[in-house]
Short mmCIF file of C-alpha atoms and ligand atoms in Angstrom, two decimals:
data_model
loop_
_atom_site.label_atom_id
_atom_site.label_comp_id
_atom_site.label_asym_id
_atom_site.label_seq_id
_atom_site.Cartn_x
_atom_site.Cartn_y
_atom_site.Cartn_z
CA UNK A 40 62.21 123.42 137.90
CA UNK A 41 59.35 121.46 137.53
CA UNK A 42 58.96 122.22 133.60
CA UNK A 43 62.65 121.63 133.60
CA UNK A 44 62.08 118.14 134.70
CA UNK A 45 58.98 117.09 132.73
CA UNK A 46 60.96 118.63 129.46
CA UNK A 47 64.19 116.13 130.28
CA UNK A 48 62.00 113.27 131.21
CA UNK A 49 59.98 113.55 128.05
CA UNK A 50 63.49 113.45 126.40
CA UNK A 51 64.70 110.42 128.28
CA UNK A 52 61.31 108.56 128.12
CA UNK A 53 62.55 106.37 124.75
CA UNK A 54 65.95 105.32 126.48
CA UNK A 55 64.17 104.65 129.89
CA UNK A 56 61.76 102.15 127.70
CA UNK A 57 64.86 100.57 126.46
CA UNK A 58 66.58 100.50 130.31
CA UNK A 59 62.58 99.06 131.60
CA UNK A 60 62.79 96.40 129.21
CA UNK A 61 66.44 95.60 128.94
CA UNK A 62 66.52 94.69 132.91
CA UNK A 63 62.90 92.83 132.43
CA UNK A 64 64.49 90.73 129.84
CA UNK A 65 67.41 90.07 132.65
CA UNK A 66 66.09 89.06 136.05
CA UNK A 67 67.66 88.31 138.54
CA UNK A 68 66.76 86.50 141.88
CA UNK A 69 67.26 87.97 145.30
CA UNK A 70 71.18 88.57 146.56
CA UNK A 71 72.59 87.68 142.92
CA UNK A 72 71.39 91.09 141.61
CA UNK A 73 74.93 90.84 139.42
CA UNK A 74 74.12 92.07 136.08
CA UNK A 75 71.70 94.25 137.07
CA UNK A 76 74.07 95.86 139.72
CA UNK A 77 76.90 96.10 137.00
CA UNK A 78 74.24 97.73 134.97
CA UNK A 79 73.02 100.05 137.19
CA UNK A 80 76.61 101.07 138.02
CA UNK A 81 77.50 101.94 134.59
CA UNK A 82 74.26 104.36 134.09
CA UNK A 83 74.87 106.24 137.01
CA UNK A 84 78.90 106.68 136.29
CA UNK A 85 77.75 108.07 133.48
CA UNK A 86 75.38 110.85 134.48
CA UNK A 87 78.68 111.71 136.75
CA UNK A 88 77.27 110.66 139.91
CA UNK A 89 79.83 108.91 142.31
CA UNK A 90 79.29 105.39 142.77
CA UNK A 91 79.89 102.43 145.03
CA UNK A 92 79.29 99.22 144.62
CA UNK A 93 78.76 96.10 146.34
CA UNK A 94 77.41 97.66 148.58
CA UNK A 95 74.78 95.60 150.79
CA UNK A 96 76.39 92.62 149.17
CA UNK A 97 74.58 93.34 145.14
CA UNK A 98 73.53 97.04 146.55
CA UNK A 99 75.04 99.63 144.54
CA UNK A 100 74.70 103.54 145.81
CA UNK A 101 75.23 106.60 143.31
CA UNK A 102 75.78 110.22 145.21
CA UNK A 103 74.25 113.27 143.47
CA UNK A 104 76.64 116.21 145.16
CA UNK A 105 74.36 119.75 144.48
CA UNK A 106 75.87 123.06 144.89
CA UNK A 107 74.32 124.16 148.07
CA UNK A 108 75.81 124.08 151.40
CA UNK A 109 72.98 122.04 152.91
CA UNK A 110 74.22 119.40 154.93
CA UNK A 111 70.63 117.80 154.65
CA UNK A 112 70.92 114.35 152.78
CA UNK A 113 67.69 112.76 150.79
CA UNK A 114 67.94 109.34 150.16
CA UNK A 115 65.86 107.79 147.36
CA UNK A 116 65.70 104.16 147.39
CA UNK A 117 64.96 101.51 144.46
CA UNK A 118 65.15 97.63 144.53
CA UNK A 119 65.98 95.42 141.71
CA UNK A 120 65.65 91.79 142.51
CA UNK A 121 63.34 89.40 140.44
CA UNK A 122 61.59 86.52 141.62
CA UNK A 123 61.13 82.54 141.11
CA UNK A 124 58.51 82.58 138.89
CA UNK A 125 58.27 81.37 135.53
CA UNK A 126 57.24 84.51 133.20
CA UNK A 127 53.48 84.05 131.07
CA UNK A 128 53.16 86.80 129.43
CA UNK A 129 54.49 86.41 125.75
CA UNK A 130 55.69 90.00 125.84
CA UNK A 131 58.62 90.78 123.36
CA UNK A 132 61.03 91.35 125.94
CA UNK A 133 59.71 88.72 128.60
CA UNK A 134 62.42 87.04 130.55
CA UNK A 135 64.96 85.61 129.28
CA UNK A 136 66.06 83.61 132.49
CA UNK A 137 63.95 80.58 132.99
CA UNK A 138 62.07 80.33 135.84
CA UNK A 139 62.77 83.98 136.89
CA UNK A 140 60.89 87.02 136.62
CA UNK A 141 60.38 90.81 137.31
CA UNK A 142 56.73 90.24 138.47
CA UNK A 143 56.93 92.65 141.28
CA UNK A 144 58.33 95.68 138.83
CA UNK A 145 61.33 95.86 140.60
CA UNK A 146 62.70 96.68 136.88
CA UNK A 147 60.60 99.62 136.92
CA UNK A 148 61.66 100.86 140.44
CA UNK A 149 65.32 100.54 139.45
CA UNK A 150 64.38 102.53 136.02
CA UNK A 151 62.73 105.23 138.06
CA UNK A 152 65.70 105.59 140.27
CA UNK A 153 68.12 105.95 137.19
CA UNK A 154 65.40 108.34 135.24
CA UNK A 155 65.52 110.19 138.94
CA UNK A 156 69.71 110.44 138.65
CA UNK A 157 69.84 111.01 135.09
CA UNK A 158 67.54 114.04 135.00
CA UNK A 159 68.48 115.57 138.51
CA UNK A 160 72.41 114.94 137.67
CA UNK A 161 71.59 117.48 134.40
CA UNK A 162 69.83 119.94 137.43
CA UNK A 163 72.60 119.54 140.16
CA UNK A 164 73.43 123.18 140.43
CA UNK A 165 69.79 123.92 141.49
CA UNK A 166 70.17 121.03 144.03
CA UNK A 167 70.91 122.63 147.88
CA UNK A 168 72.67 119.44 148.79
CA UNK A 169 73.22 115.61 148.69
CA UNK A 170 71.03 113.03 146.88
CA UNK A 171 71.67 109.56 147.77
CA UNK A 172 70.36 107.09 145.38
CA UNK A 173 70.25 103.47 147.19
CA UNK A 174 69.60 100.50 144.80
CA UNK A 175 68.88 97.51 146.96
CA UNK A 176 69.15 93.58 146.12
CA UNK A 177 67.00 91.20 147.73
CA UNK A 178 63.70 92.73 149.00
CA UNK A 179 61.90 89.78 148.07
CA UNK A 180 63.69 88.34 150.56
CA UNK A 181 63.28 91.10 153.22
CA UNK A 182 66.98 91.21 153.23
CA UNK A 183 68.10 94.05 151.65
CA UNK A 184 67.35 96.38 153.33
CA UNK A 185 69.78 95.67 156.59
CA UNK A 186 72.46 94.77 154.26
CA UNK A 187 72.58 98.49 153.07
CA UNK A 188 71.78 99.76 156.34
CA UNK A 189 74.70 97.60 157.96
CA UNK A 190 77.05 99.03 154.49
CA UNK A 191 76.40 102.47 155.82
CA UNK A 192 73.51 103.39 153.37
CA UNK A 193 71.40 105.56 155.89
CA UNK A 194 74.40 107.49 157.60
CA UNK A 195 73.67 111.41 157.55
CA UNK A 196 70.21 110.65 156.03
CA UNK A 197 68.22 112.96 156.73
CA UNK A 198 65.07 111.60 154.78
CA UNK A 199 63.96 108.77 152.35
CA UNK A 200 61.73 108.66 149.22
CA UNK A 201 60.32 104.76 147.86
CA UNK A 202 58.17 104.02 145.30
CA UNK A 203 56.60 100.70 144.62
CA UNK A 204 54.20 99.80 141.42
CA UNK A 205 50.51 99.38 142.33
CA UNK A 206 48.40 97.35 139.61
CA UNK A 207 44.98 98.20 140.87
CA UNK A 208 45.79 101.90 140.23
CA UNK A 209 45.32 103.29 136.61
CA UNK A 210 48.85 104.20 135.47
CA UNK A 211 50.12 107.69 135.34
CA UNK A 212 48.33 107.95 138.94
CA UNK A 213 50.01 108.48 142.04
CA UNK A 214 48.75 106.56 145.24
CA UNK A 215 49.86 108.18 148.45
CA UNK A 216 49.21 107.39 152.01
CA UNK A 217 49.63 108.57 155.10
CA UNK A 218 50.80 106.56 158.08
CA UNK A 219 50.75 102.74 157.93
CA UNK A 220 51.47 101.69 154.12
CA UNK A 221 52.00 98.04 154.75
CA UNK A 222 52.21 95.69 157.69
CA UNK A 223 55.27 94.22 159.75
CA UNK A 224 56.04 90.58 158.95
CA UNK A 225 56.96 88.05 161.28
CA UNK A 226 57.20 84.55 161.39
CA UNK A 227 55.72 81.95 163.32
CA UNK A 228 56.63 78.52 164.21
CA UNK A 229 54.71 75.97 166.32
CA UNK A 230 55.73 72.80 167.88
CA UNK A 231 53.29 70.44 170.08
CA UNK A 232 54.98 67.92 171.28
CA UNK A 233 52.10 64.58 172.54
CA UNK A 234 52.22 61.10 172.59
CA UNK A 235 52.22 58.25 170.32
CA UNK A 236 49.35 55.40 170.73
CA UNK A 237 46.90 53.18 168.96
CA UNK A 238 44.89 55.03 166.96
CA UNK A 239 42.05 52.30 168.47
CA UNK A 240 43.34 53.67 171.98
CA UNK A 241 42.85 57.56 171.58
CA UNK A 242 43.04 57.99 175.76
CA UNK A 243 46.50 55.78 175.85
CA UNK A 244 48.21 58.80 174.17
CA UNK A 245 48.61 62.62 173.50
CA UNK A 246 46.95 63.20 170.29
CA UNK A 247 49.59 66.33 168.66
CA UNK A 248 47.60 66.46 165.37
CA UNK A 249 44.05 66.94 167.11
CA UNK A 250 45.85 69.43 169.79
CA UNK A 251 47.44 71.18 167.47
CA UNK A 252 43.82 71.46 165.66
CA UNK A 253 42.72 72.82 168.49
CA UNK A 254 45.78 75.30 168.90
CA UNK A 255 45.01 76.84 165.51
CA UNK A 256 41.46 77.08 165.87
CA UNK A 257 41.50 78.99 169.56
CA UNK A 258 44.57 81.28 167.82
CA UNK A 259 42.03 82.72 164.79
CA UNK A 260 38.59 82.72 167.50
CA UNK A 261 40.84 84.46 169.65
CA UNK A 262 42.14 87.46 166.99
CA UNK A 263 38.16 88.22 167.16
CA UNK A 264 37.56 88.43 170.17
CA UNK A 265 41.00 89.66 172.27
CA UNK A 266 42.43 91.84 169.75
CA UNK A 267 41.18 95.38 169.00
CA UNK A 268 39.91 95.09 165.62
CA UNK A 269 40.43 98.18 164.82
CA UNK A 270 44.15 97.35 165.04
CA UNK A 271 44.13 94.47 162.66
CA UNK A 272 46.07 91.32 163.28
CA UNK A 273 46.30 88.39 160.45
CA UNK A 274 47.62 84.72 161.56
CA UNK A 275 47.85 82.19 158.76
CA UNK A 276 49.12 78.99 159.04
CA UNK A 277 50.78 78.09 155.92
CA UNK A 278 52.28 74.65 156.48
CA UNK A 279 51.27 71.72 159.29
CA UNK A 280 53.78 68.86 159.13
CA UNK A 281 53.00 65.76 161.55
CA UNK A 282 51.76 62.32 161.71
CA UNK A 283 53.88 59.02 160.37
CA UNK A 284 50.37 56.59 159.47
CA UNK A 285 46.95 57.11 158.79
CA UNK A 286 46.40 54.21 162.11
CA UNK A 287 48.97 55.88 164.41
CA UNK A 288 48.09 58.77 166.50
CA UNK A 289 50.82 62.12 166.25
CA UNK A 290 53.41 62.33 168.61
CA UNK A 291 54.78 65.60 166.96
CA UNK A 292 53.25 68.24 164.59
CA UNK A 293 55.14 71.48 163.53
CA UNK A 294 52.89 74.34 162.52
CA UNK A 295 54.41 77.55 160.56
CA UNK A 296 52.67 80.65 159.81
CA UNK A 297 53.04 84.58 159.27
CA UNK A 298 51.79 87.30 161.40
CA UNK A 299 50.73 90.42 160.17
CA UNK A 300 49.94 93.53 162.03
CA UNK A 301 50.36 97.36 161.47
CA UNK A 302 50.63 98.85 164.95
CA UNK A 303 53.86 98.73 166.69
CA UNK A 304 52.13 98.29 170.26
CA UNK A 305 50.45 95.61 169.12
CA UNK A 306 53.06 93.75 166.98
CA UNK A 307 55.13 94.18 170.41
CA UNK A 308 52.58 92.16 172.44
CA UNK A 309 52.20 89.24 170.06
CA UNK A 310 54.70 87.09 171.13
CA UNK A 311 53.17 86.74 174.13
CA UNK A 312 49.69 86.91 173.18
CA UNK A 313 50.66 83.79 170.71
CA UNK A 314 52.41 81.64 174.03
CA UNK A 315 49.64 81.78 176.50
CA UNK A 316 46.93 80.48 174.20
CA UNK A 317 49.44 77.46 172.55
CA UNK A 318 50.71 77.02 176.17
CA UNK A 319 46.35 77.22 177.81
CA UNK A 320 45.93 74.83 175.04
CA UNK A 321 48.53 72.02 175.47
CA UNK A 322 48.49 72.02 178.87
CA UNK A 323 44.77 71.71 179.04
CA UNK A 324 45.55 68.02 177.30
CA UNK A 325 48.89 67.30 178.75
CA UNK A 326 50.77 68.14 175.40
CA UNK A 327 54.35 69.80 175.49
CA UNK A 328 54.62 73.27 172.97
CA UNK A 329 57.69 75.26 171.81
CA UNK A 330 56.53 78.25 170.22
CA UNK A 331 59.45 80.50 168.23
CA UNK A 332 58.50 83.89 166.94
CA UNK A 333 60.78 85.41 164.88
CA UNK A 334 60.37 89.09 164.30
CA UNK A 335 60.63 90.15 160.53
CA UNK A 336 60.37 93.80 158.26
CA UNK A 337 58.12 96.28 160.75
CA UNK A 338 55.41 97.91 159.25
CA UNK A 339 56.28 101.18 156.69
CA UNK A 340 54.85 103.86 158.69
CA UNK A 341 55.04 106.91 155.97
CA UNK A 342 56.15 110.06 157.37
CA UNK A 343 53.43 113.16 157.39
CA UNK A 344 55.45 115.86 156.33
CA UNK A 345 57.25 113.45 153.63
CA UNK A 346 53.85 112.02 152.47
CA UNK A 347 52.54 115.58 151.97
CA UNK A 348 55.89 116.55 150.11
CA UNK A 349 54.92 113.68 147.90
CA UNK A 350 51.58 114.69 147.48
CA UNK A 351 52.43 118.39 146.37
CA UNK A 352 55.12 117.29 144.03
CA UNK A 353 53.14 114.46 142.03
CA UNK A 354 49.42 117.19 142.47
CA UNK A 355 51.63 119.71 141.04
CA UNK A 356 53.65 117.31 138.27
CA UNK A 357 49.94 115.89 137.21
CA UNK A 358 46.73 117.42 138.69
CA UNK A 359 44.43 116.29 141.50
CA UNK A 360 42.67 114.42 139.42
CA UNK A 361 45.57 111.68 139.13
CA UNK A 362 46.69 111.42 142.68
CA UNK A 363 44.52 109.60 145.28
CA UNK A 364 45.36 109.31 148.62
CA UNK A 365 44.86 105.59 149.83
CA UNK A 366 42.18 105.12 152.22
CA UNK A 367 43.94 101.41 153.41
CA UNK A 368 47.44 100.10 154.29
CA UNK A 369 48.12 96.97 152.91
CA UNK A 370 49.07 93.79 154.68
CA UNK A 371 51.37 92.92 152.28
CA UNK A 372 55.15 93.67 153.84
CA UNK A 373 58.23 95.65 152.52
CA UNK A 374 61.64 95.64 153.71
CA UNK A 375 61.77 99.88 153.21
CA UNK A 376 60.46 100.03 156.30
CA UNK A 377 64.10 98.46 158.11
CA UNK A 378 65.51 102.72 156.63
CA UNK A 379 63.01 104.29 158.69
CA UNK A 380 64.41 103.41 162.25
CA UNK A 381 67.60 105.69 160.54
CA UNK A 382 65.69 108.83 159.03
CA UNK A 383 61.58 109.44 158.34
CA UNK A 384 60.87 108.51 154.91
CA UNK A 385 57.53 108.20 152.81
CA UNK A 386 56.82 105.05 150.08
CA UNK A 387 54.24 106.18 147.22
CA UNK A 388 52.46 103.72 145.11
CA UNK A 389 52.88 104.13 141.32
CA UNK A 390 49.82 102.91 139.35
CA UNK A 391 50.31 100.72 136.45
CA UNK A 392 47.76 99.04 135.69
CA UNK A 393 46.17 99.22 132.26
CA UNK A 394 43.04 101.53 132.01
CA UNK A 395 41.61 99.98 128.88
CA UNK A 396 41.96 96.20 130.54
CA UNK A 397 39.02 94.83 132.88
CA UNK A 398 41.32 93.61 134.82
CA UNK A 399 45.56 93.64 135.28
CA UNK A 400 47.06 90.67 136.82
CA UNK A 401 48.01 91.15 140.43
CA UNK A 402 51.90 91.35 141.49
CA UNK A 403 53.82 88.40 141.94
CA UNK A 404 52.17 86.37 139.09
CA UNK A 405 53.12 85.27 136.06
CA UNK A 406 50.83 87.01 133.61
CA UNK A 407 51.69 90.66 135.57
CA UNK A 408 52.53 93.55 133.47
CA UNK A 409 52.59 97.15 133.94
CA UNK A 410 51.72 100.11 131.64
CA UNK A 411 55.06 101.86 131.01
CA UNK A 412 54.08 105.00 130.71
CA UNK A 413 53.77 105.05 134.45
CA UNK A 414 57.56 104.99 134.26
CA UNK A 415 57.61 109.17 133.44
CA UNK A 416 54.96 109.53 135.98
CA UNK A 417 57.37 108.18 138.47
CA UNK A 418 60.47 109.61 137.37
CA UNK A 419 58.50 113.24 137.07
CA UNK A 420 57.11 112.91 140.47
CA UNK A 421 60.74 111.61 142.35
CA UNK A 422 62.62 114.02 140.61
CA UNK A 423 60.41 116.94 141.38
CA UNK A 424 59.55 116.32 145.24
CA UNK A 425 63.14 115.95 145.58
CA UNK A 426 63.98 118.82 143.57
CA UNK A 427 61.31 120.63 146.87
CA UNK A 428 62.77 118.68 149.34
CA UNK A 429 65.05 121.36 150.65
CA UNK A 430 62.09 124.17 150.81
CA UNK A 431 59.83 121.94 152.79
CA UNK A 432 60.56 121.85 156.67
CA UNK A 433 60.31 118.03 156.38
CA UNK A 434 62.28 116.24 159.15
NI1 NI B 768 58.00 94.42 145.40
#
């Protein structure tokens, strides 16, 4: 099978250039995936898969029906939004939509996905059962992922595969990890409420802007010395909106921030954690606080016997010698994590960054490119752990 796979891949790798480049050329932002849904709908009709679309709003889902009985279902999930960013890189094919660009390689994650259909739709009869090929919109957005789920994209899933690029690895290497890939999300708002006075006449009034100083300051002393640090936590205030002149003192400030953290237990206890110092803090100098936490994407928490399916697939597709296995999580965040309350499931990280180059631009900015012949290490590696997926005793 797995010479099978590399042989069609090799074929295909030309037209999957063409498919990379074509849906880099035409981003498109989070939720208005159009095009690239239309797109993406076409390809798979025409490997013979059986499609649905709008699905998840922009979503689009192609089924892969094998010959075997096997009522065991893999999902494989891509997404394909773009984001606001105008693109710097002078490439050929850079975007053509101003202000908009694929600088997370969500065009190479949807490519990967259709290299995956295309070569195991020309392999079905080997397949034991059902592949499920989700393409979600709006990840950058941490949306996607629930409208799919809500569509019915996880029902009878027994298992999910995700792949995400990973600049800081060579390409044609394979990053794998197991257990905590990335970090939940959440996000935090702040509001101290004081008293307005004379700046002349600090002890007249409720200073918000020097409490909420204070707030922020006990919040990041406290991380160090309450919180396990072995079981990392990461508050950053991003925006601090108060005051109305430079000789008045605050009677209001808003603080917003995100809240990172990998371990469930903990993430669970943050709310709380969060209220009792604002709350120590205000009342300690008569302020007034209203703290909202909203909870966002948990943390991807890659299944074991998935990861090591993975592992096996992309060791065997390339050697040892290209596959690391990722001594750190990332606190970065990623909406794949909303499938695994439905089924276990197991991200990889696709390098693409350029060997030759000192250094490749990070994700998310506008000079970020990605060595495309990562792109056949991807679709060899998908296509071949799923092709295994019904050996292994995985989930
Ligand atoms: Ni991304």
């Amino acid at each position: 099978m797995l010479s099978n796979i590399k042989d069609l891949a090799t074929k295909l790798a030309p037209r999957l250039i063409e498919i990379r480049r074509h849906l880099h050329s035409h981003p498109e932002l989070s939720g208005q995936e159009y095009q690239t849904a239309a797109f993406v709908a076409g390809v798979l009709s025409s490997s013979g898969l059986q499609v649905q679309e709008g699905v998840g709003k922009t979503g689009v889902i192609g089924e892969l029906q094998g010959i075997g009985e096997s009522n065991r279902i893999l999902a494989i999930r891509t997404d394909m939004d773009a984001l606001p960013i105008q693109e710097r890189t002078g490439l050929d094919f850079a975007s053509r939509a101003s202000g908009i660009m694929h600088a997370c390689g969500h065009d190479v994650h949807t490519t990967v996905g259709l290299g995956t259909a295309m070569i195991l739709s020309q392999l079905a009869e080997e397949l034991p059962g059902k592949v499920r090929f989700l393409f979600q919109p709006a990840e950058e957005i941490a949306q996607g992922a629930s409208w799919m789920v809500k569509d019915g994209a996880m029902s009878d899933v027994t298992a999910i595969l995700g792949v995400h690029v990973f600049p800081s690895i060579p390409g044609g290497s394979v990053g794998l990890r197991y257990g905590a890939l990335t970090a939940a999300a959440d996000d935090l708002e702040i509001i101290i409420i004081g008293e307005s006075g004379h700046g002349a006449r600090p002890h007249e009034a409720v200073d918000a802007i020097w409490i909420a100083s204070q707030v922020i300051t006990t919040l990041q002393q406290a991380i160090s010395r309450t919180q396990n640090p072995l079981r990392p936590v990461v508050l950053s205030i991003g925006q601090i909106n108060g005051g109305r002149a430079p000789n008045v003192i605050a009677d209001k400030v808003e603080l917003k921030g995100t809240v990172r953290s990998l371990h469930p237990e903990t993430r669970a206890n943050l709310p709380a954690w969060i209220e009792t110092i604002v709350a120590n803090v205000c009342n300690s100098y008569g302020a007034k606080y209203e703290v909202n936490y909203r909870q966002g994407v948990p943390s991807v928490q890659n299944d074991y016997m998935l990861t090591q399916l993975l592992q096996s697939a992309a060791e065997e597709a390339w050697g040892c010698e290209r596959v690391q296995v990722l001594p750190e999580p990332s606190l970065g965040a990623e909406d794949f994590s909303v499938y695994l309350d439905y089924a276990p499931g197991s991200m990889f990280r696709l390098g693409v960054g350029f060997k030759e180059r000192p250094t490749n631009y990070p994700l998310h900015h506008p000079q970020f490119e990605v060595d495309e012949n990562a792109i056949i290490t991807g679709v060899v590696t998908m296509a071949y752990a799923a092709s295994k997926f019904w050996n292994t005793n995985a989930s």
